[in-house]
Steps between C-alpha positions, in 0.01 A plus 500: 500500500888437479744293694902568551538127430522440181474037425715277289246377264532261179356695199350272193436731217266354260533655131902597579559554153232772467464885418404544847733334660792672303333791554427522842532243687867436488600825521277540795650239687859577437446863627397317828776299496716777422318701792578221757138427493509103435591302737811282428324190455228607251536308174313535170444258227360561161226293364469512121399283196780521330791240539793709574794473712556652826786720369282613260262594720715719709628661143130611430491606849814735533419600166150633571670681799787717299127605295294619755714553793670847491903484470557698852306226695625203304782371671729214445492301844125574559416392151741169564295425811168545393611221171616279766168458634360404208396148344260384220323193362284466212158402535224415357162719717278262410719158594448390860828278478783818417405636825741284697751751368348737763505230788853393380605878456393537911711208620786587646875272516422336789120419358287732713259689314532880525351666832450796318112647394498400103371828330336412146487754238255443207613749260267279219160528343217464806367251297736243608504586845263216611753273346832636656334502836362143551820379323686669774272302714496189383835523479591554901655819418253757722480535865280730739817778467495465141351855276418505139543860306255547209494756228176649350297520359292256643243404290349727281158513663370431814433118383826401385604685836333295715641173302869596497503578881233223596801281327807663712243462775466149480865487623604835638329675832389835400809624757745315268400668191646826412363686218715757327389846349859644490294835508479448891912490521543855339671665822206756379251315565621393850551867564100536433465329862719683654411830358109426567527370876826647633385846446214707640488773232417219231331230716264760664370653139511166330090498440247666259439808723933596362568285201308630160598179261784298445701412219682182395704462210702205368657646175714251294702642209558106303290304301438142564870410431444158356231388754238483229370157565403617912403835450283480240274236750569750765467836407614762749211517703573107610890559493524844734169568591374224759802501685768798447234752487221369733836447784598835475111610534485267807820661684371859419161442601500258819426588838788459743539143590524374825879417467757461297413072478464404129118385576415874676632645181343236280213545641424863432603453175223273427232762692604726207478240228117405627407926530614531149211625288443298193525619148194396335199612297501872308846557722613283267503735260615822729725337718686255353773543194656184274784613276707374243848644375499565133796599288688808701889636627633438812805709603529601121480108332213409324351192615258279367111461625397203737341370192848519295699335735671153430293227510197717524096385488395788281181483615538487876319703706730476797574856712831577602357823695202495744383775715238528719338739807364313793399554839587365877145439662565555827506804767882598437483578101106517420481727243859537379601342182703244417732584170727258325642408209792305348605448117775356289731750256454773705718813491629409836589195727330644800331369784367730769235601722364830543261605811300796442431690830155748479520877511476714777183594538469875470802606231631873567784510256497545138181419323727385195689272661227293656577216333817483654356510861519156573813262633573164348695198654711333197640150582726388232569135458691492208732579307643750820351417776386780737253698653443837440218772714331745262466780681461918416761807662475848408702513186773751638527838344468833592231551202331155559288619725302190698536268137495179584750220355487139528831327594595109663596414822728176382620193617700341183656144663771523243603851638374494836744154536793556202733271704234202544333281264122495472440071461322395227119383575627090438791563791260578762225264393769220522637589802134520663457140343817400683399640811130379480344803479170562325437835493573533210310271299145448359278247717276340290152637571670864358528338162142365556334866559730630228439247271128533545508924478721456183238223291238758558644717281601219254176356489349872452736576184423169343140517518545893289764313310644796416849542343750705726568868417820560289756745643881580333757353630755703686115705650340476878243283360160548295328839511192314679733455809576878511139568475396222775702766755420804310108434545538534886715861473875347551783363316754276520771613640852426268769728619773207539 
């Protein structure tokens, strides 16, 4: 699952001069470099449309480091040599002859091409991946140790899926490929394996004779911040459903794979994705929710409705919240229910999990706190990540008699660890991609059986073609979803 070696590799980012990138990806790879965690021959060069010179390059690069790296980890030599690793050459995607600047970019003085693996990040529209790839091929650039990164979302149904990977296909084995969902990188979400398999009092009551219902939430607290022209195509069950969501269902509902090898792993994943009860006919109507934000406050601002927003189709139809129940079919979790949801301008940026364990069965405290009887699991994935054990004590007293009080058993990472820094989710998908680890990544029959469990549901709203439930901005989301959960005698649970 890891190695202590850690390859020289030659990175070729394609889209360098991207949100992304600036974002993410180079402050991901200086903290590596920062961290001792590239080897001293690892090289990077940006691959961008735009002519620009290499000086300029490294301006945009430091630059987008001072932004988003914070001031107590930015320091002078580290940032110095991570810029000295970097190079960059225009290019035209969709040219065959510009990518001689990679081939030229890999010789070294003497004229021997580079031993090192070449690493190819497509930080660009799928759409063009076909093109980038046999270009890279036609060009001599790829070799049996060479990996290509993509982004999601690929596709945006299991059709256009199926083209955009048969096209990396054509030139990439499926063990070259590595698909990101930066989801899996959360330290989190890594915990989730650990916390499931590495201990008895979870692993042995993971299963529908313990476990009640589980909750998933993916709250977001922006808009569509200028991303108009994708999201409105997309909507949010395309852009977070089929693969944030579904992963995090997969890890909390496999069985225990055989190993920790990417393909056990991968492998259970897709058991879950095949068991997942589909959405269809009057459930429809009961147990599925398709929101859209209209004019509201968040954090005190008014902000405008989905509709308002610059550059707006006024008539779109387009959800930016979706929720849903569903079920696992399968002897672990038959009969336990399935809730998640996940919306734009909510009051929070929140992602967690919440695992609802059943009551005991015969209740000898307090008839009127019944409702409390119960303990809950909370995994937090954002913005603090943690996990946290709901569980009751005596509230102490001498006039409290046996009352009952609820109260966490917590593991905060930022407390827990104050001296250490918890990685960002693009710093250990990287350095897994450097390594040659998979684990981490989506093989390409998971996108299939998600893909085809998520056009269910698309094909079932279009044929009501109804128009998605309005809900305030700054609010958990349309009434409807609170019902969906109400309807079944539970709630959603939203102490953050």
């Amino acid at each position: 699952m890891s190695s202590d070696i850690i390859p020289g590799v030659d990175i070729a980012l394609f889209g360098a001069l991207g949100d992304l990138a600036k974002r993410k990806l180079y402050p991901a790879l200086y903290h590596l470099d920062r961290d001792g965690l590239l080897d001293k021959s690892t090289r990077l060069i940006g691959l961008a449309r735009q002519d620009i010179s290499l000086d300029s390059f490294k301006e945009t690069v430091e630059a987008a480091l001072k932004e988003r790296v914070k001031p107590e980890h930015l320091e002078k030599d580290a940032v110095a040599r991570f810029i000295a690793r970097i190079g960059y050459a225009a290019l035209d995607f969709g040219t065959l002859e510009g990518y001689s600047a990679i081939v030229d970019w890999r010789v070294d003085a003497k004229g021997k091409s580079s031993p090192r693996p070449l690493l190819i990040y497509l930080s660009v529209p799928s759409r063009i991946y076909g093109d980038i790839s046999s270009n890279l091929q036609a060009s001599g650039c790829l070799d049996e140790q060479s990996r290509v990164v993509v982004e999601k979302p690929i596709g945006s149904d299991l059709e256009s899926s199926g083209a955009v990977n048969d096209a990396i296909g054509a030139v990439f084995a499926e063990s070259q490929i590595y698909r990101i969902d930066h989801y899996l990188g959360k330290e989190t979400v890594q915990n989730l394996i650990a916390l499931r398999f590495a201990n008895p009092m979870f692993g042995n009551q993971w299963n529908q004779n313990q476990i009640s219902h589980v909750e998933i939430t993916v709250a977001e607290k922006v808009g569509i911040e200028g991303r108009w022209g994708y999201f409105d195509q997309a909507g949010q069950l395309r852009d977070m459903v089929q693969n944030h969501l579904l992963q995090l269902l997969c890890l909390i509902a496999m069985d225990p794979p055989s190993s920790l090898d990417a393909d056990a792993i991968r492998d259970e994943k897709v058991k879950v994705l095949k068991a997942l009860r589909p959405i269809t006919g009057e459930r429809l109507n009961t147990d599925l929710v398709r929101g859209q934000y209209i004019t509201g406050a968040v954090d005190g601002q008014r902000v405008p409705g989905y509709l308002e927003e610059e550059g707006a189709n006024t008539e779109s139809s387009t959800e930016t919240f979706v929720a849903f129940k569903t079920e696992v079919s399968n002897w672990r979790w038959a009969g336990v229910p399935f809730y998640l949801r996940t919306g734009k301008r909510m009051p929070e940026k929140m992602s967690q999990i919440v695992i609802h364990f059943r009551q005991q069965p015969h209740y000898i405290f307090d008839p009127d706190q019944r409702s409390l009887a119960s303990n809950k699991l909370i995994i937090r994935l954002q913005p603090h990540e943690g996990i946290s054990l709901q569980v009751l004590t005596k509230d102490p007293g001498l006039d409290k008699g046996m009352r009952l009080r609820p109260g966490p058993l917590d593991l905060d990472f930022n407390n827990a660890f104050p001296k250490r820094r918890i990685p960002e989710a693009y710093e250990r998908l990287l350095l897994e991609v450097i390594k040659g680890q998979q684990y981490l990544f989506v093989r390409r029959d998971e996108i299939e059986h998600a893909w085809r469990w998520v056009d269910t549901l698309i094909d079932g709203w279009e044929s009501r073609a109804a128009a998605p439930s309005r809900y305030p901005a700054g609010s958990w989301g349309p009434v409807s979803s609170i019902a969906m959960i109400t309807r079944d005698g539970r709630s959603w649970y939203e102490e953050y």
